[in-house]
Coordinates of C-alpha atoms in Angstrom, one line a residue:
Chain A
M26 CA -61.9 112.3 62.4
S27 CA -65.7 112.1 62.3
I28 CA -67.4 108.8 61.6
A29 CA -70.9 108.0 60.7
V30 CA -72.9 105.0 59.4
F31 CA -75.1 105.7 56.4
G32 CA -78.0 103.3 55.8
F33 CA -80.7 102.6 53.2
E34 CA -84.3 102.1 54.3
E35 CA -84.5 98.3 53.9
S36 CA -81.7 97.8 56.5
A37 CA -81.9 100.9 58.6
R38 CA -82.4 98.9 61.7
Q39 CA -79.2 97.0 61.2
A40 CA -77.2 100.1 60.2
K41 CA -78.5 101.9 63.3
A42 CA -77.4 99.0 65.5
L43 CA -73.9 99.2 63.9
A44 CA -73.8 102.9 64.5
Q45 CA -74.7 102.4 68.2
S46 CA -72.0 99.7 68.6
L47 CA -69.5 102.1 67.1
N48 CA -70.7 105.1 69.1
A49 CA -71.2 106.8 65.8
A50 CA -74.0 108.8 64.2
F51 CA -76.5 107.1 61.9
E52 CA -77.6 109.0 58.8
P53 CA -80.4 107.8 56.5
I54 CA -80.0 107.5 52.7
T55 CA -83.2 108.1 50.8
V56 CA -84.0 106.7 47.3
R57 CA -86.7 108.1 45.1
S58 CA -87.6 106.3 41.8
F59 CA -88.3 108.1 38.5
P60 CA -90.8 106.6 36.0
D61 CA -87.9 105.2 33.8
G62 CA -86.5 103.4 36.9
E63 CA -83.7 105.8 37.6
S64 CA -82.9 106.2 41.3
L65 CA -82.5 109.6 42.9
V66 CA -80.2 108.9 45.8
R67 CA -79.8 111.5 48.6
V68 CA -77.6 111.4 51.6
T69 CA -77.9 113.7 54.6
G70 CA -75.1 114.6 57.0
S71 CA -71.5 114.0 56.4
A72 CA -68.4 112.4 58.0
S73 CA -64.8 112.2 57.1
L74 CA -65.0 108.4 57.4
A75 CA -68.4 107.4 55.9
L76 CA -69.5 103.8 56.5
L77 CA -72.0 103.0 53.8
Y78 CA -74.1 100.1 55.1
R79 CA -75.9 97.8 52.6
S80 CA -76.0 94.1 52.1
L81 CA -75.9 93.1 48.4
D82 CA -78.5 90.4 48.2
Q83 CA -80.5 91.1 45.0
P84 CA -77.4 93.0 44.2
N85 CA -77.8 94.6 40.7
A86 CA -80.0 97.6 41.6
K87 CA -78.4 98.0 45.0
L88 CA -74.9 98.2 43.4
V89 CA -75.8 101.1 41.2
E90 CA -77.4 102.9 44.2
V91 CA -74.4 102.4 46.4
L92 CA -72.1 103.8 43.7
L93 CA -74.4 106.9 43.5
A94 CA -74.4 107.2 47.3
A95 CA -70.6 106.9 47.5
A96 CA -70.3 109.8 45.1
A97 CA -72.8 111.9 47.0
L98 CA -70.9 111.2 50.3
R99 CA -67.6 112.3 48.7
D100 CA -69.4 115.4 47.3
N101 CA -70.5 116.0 50.9
G102 CA -66.9 115.9 52.1
A103 CA -66.1 112.3 53.0
A104 CA -62.4 111.6 52.9
Q105 CA -63.0 107.9 52.9
V106 CA -66.1 105.9 52.0
V107 CA -66.2 102.2 53.2
L108 CA -68.8 99.8 52.0
I109 CA -70.2 97.7 54.8
A110 CA -71.9 94.8 53.0
P111 CA -72.5 92.0 55.5
Y112 CA -73.8 89.9 52.6
L113 CA -71.7 90.3 49.5
A114 CA -72.9 89.0 46.2
Y115 CA -70.9 87.8 43.2
M116 CA -68.2 86.0 45.1
R117 CA -68.8 82.5 43.6
Q118 CA -68.2 83.2 39.9
D119 CA -64.4 83.4 40.1
M120 CA -63.9 81.7 36.7
A121 CA -65.8 81.1 33.5
F122 CA -67.3 77.6 34.1
N123 CA -68.5 77.7 30.5
P124 CA -67.0 79.6 27.6
G125 CA -68.2 83.2 27.4
E126 CA -69.4 83.5 31.0
A127 CA -68.6 86.8 32.7
I128 CA -66.2 86.3 35.6
S129 CA -68.5 88.4 37.8
Q130 CA -66.3 88.1 41.0
R131 CA -63.5 90.0 39.1
V132 CA -65.9 92.6 37.6
I133 CA -67.7 93.4 40.8
G134 CA -64.4 93.3 42.8
E135 CA -62.8 95.9 40.5
L136 CA -66.0 98.0 40.5
V137 CA -66.2 98.1 44.3
S138 CA -62.4 98.8 44.5
A139 CA -62.8 101.7 42.0
H140 CA -65.5 103.4 44.1
F141 CA -64.7 102.6 47.7
D142 CA -61.7 103.0 50.0
G143 CA -62.6 99.8 51.9
L144 CA -65.0 96.9 52.1
V145 CA -66.2 95.0 55.1
T146 CA -68.2 91.8 54.8
V147 CA -69.1 88.7 56.8
D148 CA -68.4 85.1 55.9
P149 CA -68.0 85.7 52.1
H150 CA -68.6 82.6 50.0
L151 CA -65.1 82.3 48.5
H152 CA -63.8 79.2 46.7
R153 CA -60.7 79.4 44.6
V154 CA -59.3 82.6 46.0
A155 CA -57.6 82.6 49.4
S156 CA -58.4 86.0 50.6
L157 CA -60.7 89.0 49.9
S158 CA -57.7 91.3 49.1
E159 CA -57.3 89.3 45.8
V160 CA -60.8 90.2 44.9
F161 CA -60.6 93.9 45.9
P162 CA -57.3 95.2 44.6
G163 CA -55.8 98.2 46.3
I164 CA -58.4 98.7 49.0
T165 CA -58.8 97.5 52.6
A166 CA -61.0 94.5 52.5
L167 CA -62.1 93.0 55.8
D168 CA -63.4 89.4 56.0
V169 CA -65.3 89.3 59.3
S170 CA -66.2 85.9 60.8
G171 CA -69.8 85.6 61.9
A172 CA -68.9 82.7 64.0
P173 CA -68.6 84.6 67.4
A174 CA -72.1 86.0 66.8
L175 CA -73.6 82.6 65.9
A176 CA -71.8 81.0 68.9
A177 CA -73.2 83.6 71.3
A178 CA -76.7 83.0 69.9
L179 CA -76.4 79.3 70.7
A180 CA -75.2 79.9 74.2
G181 CA -77.7 78.7 76.8
R182 CA -80.3 77.5 74.4
L183 CA -78.8 74.0 73.6
Q184 CA -78.6 70.7 75.3
P185 CA -74.9 69.8 76.1
D186 CA -75.0 66.7 73.8
T187 CA -76.0 68.7 70.7
I188 CA -73.9 68.0 67.6
L189 CA -73.0 70.8 65.2
V190 CA -73.0 69.6 61.5
G191 CA -71.1 71.6 58.9
P192 CA -71.8 71.2 55.2
D193 CA -68.3 70.5 53.8
S194 CA -64.6 70.3 54.7
E195 CA -64.0 73.9 53.6
S196 CA -66.2 75.0 56.4
R197 CA -64.6 72.9 59.2
P198 CA -62.5 75.6 60.9
W199 CA -65.4 78.0 60.8
V200 CA -67.9 75.4 62.2
E201 CA -65.4 74.4 64.9
S202 CA -65.0 78.1 66.0
I203 CA -68.8 78.1 66.6
A204 CA -68.7 74.8 68.5
R205 CA -65.8 75.7 70.7
P206 CA -67.3 78.3 73.1
P207 CA -70.3 76.0 74.0
G208 CA -68.0 72.9 73.8
L209 CA -70.1 71.0 71.3
D210 CA -69.1 68.0 69.0
V211 CA -68.7 68.6 65.3
L212 CA -69.4 66.6 62.2
V213 CA -68.5 67.8 58.7
G214 CA -70.2 66.6 55.5
E215 CA -68.9 66.2 52.1
K216 CA -70.9 68.0 49.5
Q217 CA -70.9 67.1 45.9
R218 CA -72.4 69.8 43.6
F219 CA -73.9 69.2 40.2
G220 CA -75.4 72.6 39.7
D221 CA -76.5 75.4 42.0
R222 CA -79.7 73.5 43.0
D223 CA -78.4 69.9 42.8
V224 CA -76.3 68.7 45.6
T225 CA -75.3 65.3 47.0
L226 CA -74.1 65.0 50.6
V227 CA -72.5 62.4 52.8
V228 CA -71.6 62.9 56.5
P229 CA -68.8 60.6 57.8
G230 CA -69.4 59.5 61.4
I231 CA -73.1 60.4 61.2
D232 CA -74.1 57.5 63.5
A233 CA -72.9 59.7 66.4
V234 CA -76.2 61.8 66.2
R235 CA -78.4 58.9 67.3
G236 CA -80.6 60.1 70.2
R237 CA -79.0 63.6 70.1
P238 CA -80.1 67.0 68.8
A239 CA -78.3 68.3 65.7
V240 CA -77.7 71.9 64.5
L241 CA -76.9 72.3 60.8
V242 CA -74.5 75.2 60.3
D243 CA -73.7 76.9 57.0
D244 CA -72.5 80.3 55.9
M245 CA -75.5 80.7 53.6
I246 CA -79.0 79.3 53.2
S247 CA -80.0 79.8 49.7
S248 CA -82.9 77.8 48.4
G249 CA -82.4 75.3 51.3
T250 CA -81.8 72.2 49.1
T251 CA -78.5 71.4 50.9
L252 CA -80.1 71.7 54.3
I253 CA -83.0 69.4 53.3
A254 CA -80.6 66.7 52.0
C255 CA -78.6 66.9 55.2
A256 CA -81.6 66.9 57.4
G257 CA -82.8 63.7 55.7
L258 CA -79.5 62.0 56.5
L259 CA -79.6 63.2 60.2
R260 CA -83.2 62.1 60.6
N261 CA -82.4 58.6 59.2
A262 CA -79.3 58.4 61.5
G263 CA -81.6 59.0 64.6
A264 CA -81.2 62.7 65.5
T265 CA -83.9 63.8 68.0
S266 CA -84.2 67.4 66.6
I267 CA -82.7 69.4 63.7
T268 CA -82.1 73.1 63.8
A269 CA -80.4 75.2 61.1
L270 CA -78.1 78.1 61.8
A271 CA -76.5 80.3 59.2
T272 CA -74.9 83.7 58.7
H273 CA -76.8 84.6 55.6
C274 CA -80.4 83.5 55.0
L275 CA -81.6 84.2 51.5
A276 CA -84.5 81.7 51.6
S277 CA -88.0 82.9 50.7
D278 CA -91.0 82.3 52.8
S279 CA -91.9 79.2 50.7
D280 CA -88.3 77.9 51.0
L281 CA -88.6 78.3 54.8
A282 CA -91.9 76.5 54.9
R283 CA -90.3 73.7 52.9
L284 CA -87.5 73.4 55.5
K285 CA -90.1 73.0 58.2
E286 CA -91.9 70.3 56.2
N287 CA -88.7 68.5 55.9
G288 CA -88.1 68.2 59.6
I289 CA -86.0 71.3 60.3
S290 CA -87.8 72.6 63.4
E291 CA -86.1 76.0 63.6
V292 CA -84.0 78.2 61.4
I293 CA -81.8 80.9 63.0
A294 CA -79.7 83.3 61.0
A295 CA -77.7 86.5 61.4
D296 CA -79.2 89.8 60.2
S297 CA -77.0 90.3 57.1
V298 CA -80.1 89.8 55.0
P299 CA -83.2 91.1 56.7
G300 CA -86.0 88.5 57.0
P301 CA -88.2 86.6 59.4
V302 CA -85.5 84.3 60.8
A303 CA -82.6 86.9 60.7
T304 CA -82.5 87.5 64.5
I305 CA -78.8 87.5 65.3
S306 CA -77.3 90.9 65.2
L307 CA -73.9 91.2 63.4
A308 CA -73.4 94.7 64.8
P309 CA -70.9 93.6 67.6
V310 CA -68.6 91.6 65.2
L311 CA -68.8 94.3 62.5
A312 CA -68.1 97.1 65.0
Q313 CA -65.1 95.2 66.5
A314 CA -63.6 94.6 63.1
I315 CA -64.2 98.2 61.9
A316 CA -62.9 99.8 65.2
G317 CA -59.8 97.6 65.0
Q318 CA -58.8 98.9 61.6
C319 CA -56.6 102.0 61.1
W320 CA -58.8 103.7 58.5
T321 CA -56.8 106.9 58.5
E322 CA -54.1 105.1 56.5
A323 CA -56.0 105.5 53.3
R324 CA -54.8 103.3 50.5
R325 CA -56.2 105.5 47.8
A326 CA -54.4 108.3 46.1
Chain B
M5 CA -61.9 93.9 11.7
S6 CA -64.8 91.7 12.6
I7 CA -67.9 93.4 13.9
A8 CA -71.0 91.9 15.6
V9 CA -74.0 93.1 17.5
F10 CA -74.6 91.4 20.9
G11 CA -78.1 91.7 22.3
F12 CA -80.1 90.8 25.4
E13 CA -83.3 88.9 25.2
E14 CA -85.7 91.8 25.9
S15 CA -84.5 93.7 22.8
A16 CA -83.2 90.9 20.6
R17 CA -85.5 92.0 17.8
Q18 CA -84.1 95.6 17.8
A19 CA -80.5 94.3 18.1
K20 CA -81.0 91.9 15.2
A21 CA -82.4 94.7 13.0
L22 CA -79.3 96.8 13.8
A23 CA -77.0 93.9 12.9
Q24 CA -78.9 93.5 9.6
S25 CA -78.6 97.2 8.8
L26 CA -74.8 96.9 9.5
N27 CA -74.4 93.7 7.6
A28 CA -73.0 92.3 10.8
A29 CA -73.6 89.1 12.8
F30 CA -76.0 89.1 15.7
E31 CA -75.0 87.2 18.8
P32 CA -77.4 86.6 21.8
I33 CA -76.4 87.4 25.4
T34 CA -78.0 85.1 27.9
V35 CA -78.7 85.9 31.6
R36 CA -79.5 83.4 34.2
S37 CA -80.5 84.5 37.7
F38 CA -79.3 82.9 41.0
P39 CA -81.5 82.7 44.1
D40 CA -79.7 85.7 45.7
G41 CA -80.4 87.8 42.5
E42 CA -77.0 87.5 41.0
S43 CA -76.9 87.5 37.2
L44 CA -74.9 84.9 35.3
V45 CA -74.2 86.7 32.0
R46 CA -72.9 84.7 29.1
V47 CA -71.9 85.8 25.6
T48 CA -71.5 83.6 22.6
G49 CA -69.4 84.4 19.6
S50 CA -66.8 87.1 19.5
A51 CA -65.8 90.1 17.3
S52 CA -62.9 92.6 17.4
L53 CA -65.5 95.4 17.5
A54 CA -68.3 94.3 19.8
L55 CA -71.5 96.4 19.7
L56 CA -73.3 95.7 22.9
Y57 CA -77.0 96.6 22.4
R58 CA -79.2 97.5 25.4
S59 CA -81.4 100.4 26.2
L60 CA -81.1 101.6 29.7
D61 CA -84.7 102.1 30.7
Q62 CA -85.2 100.5 34.2
P63 CA -81.4 101.0 34.2
N64 CA -80.0 99.8 37.5
A65 CA -80.1 96.0 37.0
K66 CA -79.3 96.4 33.3
L67 CA -76.2 98.5 34.0
V68 CA -74.6 95.8 36.1
E69 CA -75.4 93.2 33.5
V70 CA -73.9 95.3 30.7
L71 CA -70.7 95.7 32.7
L72 CA -70.5 92.0 33.1
A73 CA -71.2 91.4 29.4
A74 CA -68.5 93.9 28.4
A75 CA -66.0 92.1 30.5
A76 CA -67.0 88.7 29.0
L77 CA -66.7 90.2 25.5
R78 CA -63.2 91.4 26.2
D79 CA -62.3 88.0 27.7
N80 CA -63.6 86.6 24.4
G81 CA -61.2 88.7 22.5
A82 CA -63.0 92.0 21.7
A83 CA -60.5 94.8 21.1
Q84 CA -63.3 97.4 21.5
V85 CA -66.7 97.2 23.2
V86 CA -69.2 99.9 22.3
L87 CA -72.4 100.3 24.2
I88 CA -75.4 100.9 21.9
A89 CA -78.0 102.3 24.3
P90 CA -80.8 103.9 22.2
Y91 CA -82.4 105.1 25.5
L92 CA -79.9 106.3 28.0
A93 CA -80.8 106.8 31.6
Y94 CA -79.4 109.2 34.2
M95 CA -78.9 112.1 31.8
R96 CA -81.1 114.6 33.6
Q97 CA -79.5 114.7 37.1
D98 CA -76.5 116.8 36.1
M99 CA -76.4 118.7 39.4
A100 CA -77.5 118.4 43.0
F101 CA -80.9 120.1 43.0
N102 CA -81.0 119.6 46.8
P103 CA -78.0 119.2 49.1
G104 CA -76.7 115.6 49.3
E105 CA -78.2 114.4 46.0
A106 CA -76.0 112.2 44.0
I107 CA -75.1 113.7 40.6
S108 CA -76.0 110.6 38.8
Q109 CA -75.2 111.9 35.3
R110 CA -71.6 112.2 36.3
V111 CA -71.4 108.9 38.1
I112 CA -73.0 106.9 35.3
G113 CA -71.0 108.8 32.7
E114 CA -67.8 107.9 34.4
L115 CA -68.9 104.3 34.9
V116 CA -69.8 103.8 31.3
S117 CA -66.5 105.5 30.2
A118 CA -64.5 103.2 32.4
H119 CA -66.0 100.1 30.9
F120 CA -66.7 100.9 27.3
D121 CA -64.7 102.3 24.3
G122 CA -67.7 104.1 22.9
L123 CA -71.3 104.9 23.5
V124 CA -74.1 105.4 21.0
T125 CA -77.4 106.8 22.0
V126 CA -80.5 108.5 20.4
D127 CA -81.9 111.9 21.5
P128 CA -80.5 111.9 25.0
H129 CA -82.3 114.2 27.4
L130 CA -79.5 116.6 28.2
H131 CA -80.1 120.0 29.8
R132 CA -77.1 121.9 31.2
V133 CA -74.4 120.1 29.3
A134 CA -73.8 121.0 25.6
S135 CA -72.6 117.6 24.4
L136 CA -72.4 114.0 25.3
S137 CA -68.6 114.0 25.3
E138 CA -68.7 116.1 28.5
V139 CA -70.6 113.3 30.1
F140 CA -68.5 110.4 28.8
P141 CA -64.9 111.5 29.2
G142 CA -62.3 109.9 27.0
I143 CA -64.5 107.7 24.9
T144 CA -66.3 108.2 21.6
A145 CA -69.9 109.2 22.4
L146 CA -72.3 109.5 19.5
D147 CA -75.5 111.5 20.0
V148 CA -77.7 110.2 17.1
S149 CA -80.8 112.2 16.2
G150 CA -84.0 110.1 15.9
A151 CA -85.6 112.9 13.8
P152 CA -85.0 111.3 10.4
A153 CA -86.6 108.0 11.6
L154 CA -89.6 109.9 13.0
A155 CA -89.9 112.0 9.8
A156 CA -89.8 108.9 7.7
A157 CA -92.6 107.4 9.8
L158 CA -94.8 110.4 9.2
A159 CA -94.3 110.5 5.5
G160 CA -97.4 109.7 3.6
R161 CA -99.7 109.2 6.6
L162 CA -100.5 112.9 7.3
Q163 CA -102.7 115.6 5.9
P164 CA -100.6 118.4 4.4
D165 CA -102.1 121.0 6.8
T166 CA -101.0 119.0 9.9
I167 CA -99.1 121.1 12.5
L168 CA -96.2 119.6 14.5
V169 CA -96.1 120.9 18.1
G170 CA -92.9 120.6 20.1
P171 CA -92.9 120.8 23.9
D172 CA -90.3 123.6 24.5
S173 CA -87.8 125.9 22.9
E174 CA -84.9 123.6 23.6
S175 CA -86.5 121.1 21.2
R176 CA -87.2 123.6 18.4
P177 CA -84.3 122.6 16.0
W178 CA -85.1 118.9 16.5
V179 CA -88.8 119.3 15.9
E180 CA -88.1 121.4 12.8
S181 CA -85.8 118.7 11.4
I182 CA -88.8 116.3 11.7
A183 CA -91.2 118.8 10.0
R184 CA -88.9 119.7 7.2
P185 CA -89.0 116.6 5.0
P186 CA -92.9 116.5 4.9
G187 CA -93.0 120.3 4.9
L188 CA -95.2 120.8 7.9
D189 CA -95.8 123.9 10.1
V190 CA -94.3 123.9 13.6
L191 CA -95.4 125.4 16.9
V192 CA -93.2 125.2 20.0
G193 CA -94.5 125.4 23.6
E194 CA -93.0 126.8 26.7
K195 CA -92.9 124.2 29.4
Q196 CA -92.6 125.2 33.1
R197 CA -91.7 122.4 35.4
F198 CA -92.4 122.2 39.1
G199 CA -91.3 118.6 39.6
D200 CA -91.0 115.5 37.5
R201 CA -94.8 115.1 37.3
D202 CA -95.9 118.7 37.5
V203 CA -95.7 120.7 34.4
T204 CA -97.4 123.9 33.1
L205 CA -97.4 124.6 29.4
V206 CA -98.3 127.5 27.0
V207 CA -98.1 127.4 23.2
P208 CA -97.5 130.8 21.6
G209 CA -99.5 131.0 18.3
I210 CA -101.7 128.1 19.2
D211 CA -104.7 129.6 17.3
A212 CA -103.1 128.3 14.1
V213 CA -104.3 124.8 14.9
R214 CA -108.0 125.6 14.5
G215 CA -109.5 123.1 12.1
R216 CA -106.2 121.2 11.5
P217 CA -104.7 118.0 12.8
A218 CA -101.9 118.3 15.3
V219 CA -99.0 116.0 16.1
L220 CA -97.3 116.4 19.5
V221 CA -93.6 115.6 19.2
D222 CA -91.2 115.0 22.1
D223 CA -88.0 113.1 22.7
M224 CA -89.6 111.2 25.6
I225 CA -93.0 110.2 26.8
S226 CA -92.6 109.4 30.4
S227 CA -95.9 109.4 32.5
G228 CA -97.5 111.4 29.7
T229 CA -98.5 114.4 31.9
T230 CA -96.9 116.9 29.6
L231 CA -98.7 115.4 26.6
I232 CA -102.1 115.5 28.3
A233 CA -101.6 119.2 29.3
C234 CA -100.6 120.0 25.7
A235 CA -103.5 118.0 24.2
G236 CA -105.9 120.0 26.3
L237 CA -104.6 123.3 25.0
L238 CA -104.8 122.0 21.4
R239 CA -108.3 120.7 21.8
N240 CA -109.4 124.0 23.2
A241 CA -107.8 125.8 20.3
G242 CA -109.8 123.7 17.8
A243 CA -107.4 121.0 16.6
T244 CA -109.3 118.3 14.7
S245 CA -107.1 115.4 15.9
I246 CA -104.2 115.0 18.2
T247 CA -101.4 112.4 17.6
A248 CA -98.3 111.9 19.8
L249 CA -94.9 111.1 18.3
A250 CA -91.7 110.4 20.4
T251 CA -88.4 108.8 20.2
H252 CA -88.6 107.2 23.6
C253 CA -91.9 105.9 25.1
L254 CA -91.6 104.8 28.7
A255 CA -95.3 105.0 29.4
S256 CA -97.0 102.1 31.0
D257 CA -100.2 100.5 29.6
S258 CA -102.3 102.5 32.0
D259 CA -100.5 105.7 31.1
L260 CA -101.2 105.0 27.4
A261 CA -104.9 104.4 28.2
R262 CA -105.0 107.7 30.0
L263 CA -103.5 109.4 26.9
K264 CA -106.3 108.0 24.8
E265 CA -109.0 109.1 27.4
N266 CA -107.5 112.6 27.1
G267 CA -108.0 112.9 23.4
I268 CA -104.7 111.7 22.0
S269 CA -106.0 109.3 19.3
E270 CA -102.7 107.6 18.5
V271 CA -99.2 107.3 20.1
I272 CA -96.3 106.5 17.8
A273 CA -92.8 106.0 19.1
A274 CA -89.4 104.7 18.0
D275 CA -88.3 101.3 19.3
S276 CA -85.6 102.4 21.7
V277 CA -87.8 101.1 24.6
P278 CA -89.7 98.0 23.4
G279 CA -93.5 98.4 23.9
P280 CA -96.9 98.3 22.2
V281 CA -96.5 101.7 20.5
A282 CA -92.7 101.4 19.7
T283 CA -93.1 100.7 16.0
I284 CA -90.5 103.0 14.4
S285 CA -87.2 101.2 13.9
L286 CA -84.1 103.1 14.9
A287 CA -81.8 100.6 13.2
P288 CA -81.3 102.8 10.0
V289 CA -80.2 105.9 11.9
L290 CA -78.1 103.9 14.4
A291 CA -76.4 101.9 11.6
Q292 CA -75.6 105.1 9.6
A293 CA -74.0 106.7 12.7
I294 CA -72.1 103.6 13.7
A295 CA -70.8 102.9 10.1
G296 CA -69.7 106.5 9.7
Q297 CA -67.5 106.4 12.7
C298 CA -63.8 105.3 12.5
W299 CA -63.9 102.8 15.4
T300 CA -60.4 101.5 14.7
E301 CA -59.0 104.7 16.2
A302 CA -59.5 103.5 19.7
R303 CA -59.3 106.2 22.3
R304 CA -58.5 103.8 25.1
A305 CA -55.0 102.8 26.1

């Protein structure tokens, strides 16, 4: 079975790193735009197991292009096409919060399942569903933890009395798995949401941070509002420094500047979404998960 | 059976006009964007036959949103959801012109067929396929001619010696159907393409335009390169004025300015793609085609 990683231009570096970790070939996917906004997607090379690498931040246009690329890969002879989307959009809207809202998690889940044999993602933002396989019916869906990559990035750069602070109780096991290798203490907040930009946070036991450095850990930095609220609490409680660590950083340059203004001295993120702070390679954890899966047992007819 | 037209903001005016022509309700679809680029699509109202109006110029993001809207309409009780896309993208790439190119017409055709019970479009840009039903397997696909709307727009505003000029032999029957009601002469060019922006044109019998006004007619104005080449030929042959008439105008403001600089005194287009020259309403021809179809005979299981 031949295997290759196919990557779009905006994340060619990350796709190449994954190919290297898998000892597989990398093949570029090119996209040319027509005046009406159509995309002409072209793949070079072929493989019986085609790993199509693309994070789905700003997902709408990217989704159509990955469907086009998947078809071209099959036309080129791929027996299986697996979508490697380190950041996966549309996982939060798992119900209609107001009448008439599209349940996008279901629509996108079925769409991906209809066009791919498998999906690999990192730390998806799931709420009311227990596992990815509920969202992606009939295909292999791997939910890779970014925690080992984040923990490795912390190793050797922290004072031993640093406290890791997670945003909410849902994240506790994940935050603890980052804290365990370096042996750090953990606090977990309780986040109350009143909208996607309106969040209230309390951190039980926060007095423990007095005179110690704190690292805020979250799966995703979006606009950064949650981080800023939490940083305020930590500063008031006497933390000596505040760093933020996340798998997915979607923050814009102005959002990142605002984080700095609000006392977060450094932001470190994995490279699921390319950007200035996305320095932690997810290639090792992705490669381990992909290599450990028996892809020849195709679930598709 | 209840029927309603559901429209997105960018073409609410056109969708409302269609609803009025059908004596049906209009219901707005709202879209809210999240920081990661996800769209929260919400529909209000419901109908057993839901006509989802959206042209697919700049198609990629719009395609994902119409899939989300279709799902929400079904959740709201629609028995049938029909996509009314006066401009339909991805109809040209019906084969891989180079190895590895995605055959987007097939992918998008299957995608629309999997999510909608029907499709209605106007003057689609088909080449090697004879009919829309080949592109949209298993659903009702209506190919509405914009010619009656274009002919009606010409009525009364032209000198009787005006000549209509079509771009190529494929377009002859369509151009003739526009020329017939006002009783105008027709010339048809022969277009040789060397790429999507590189076109060579000859017009057999062009000497007939000497001392007469000419109207260039095409299904689509893209960047306008074809029109400019043709206008040059007509000017050299002695045309007294040159107007352009099209169903779909995708030209940007700078493209339109360039047309004017190259002697095309006026551009008139149908309103499939909203824009400054899109003044001809397609609502009457769309309504007639939709009302003439027996939608209760659903072809979907």
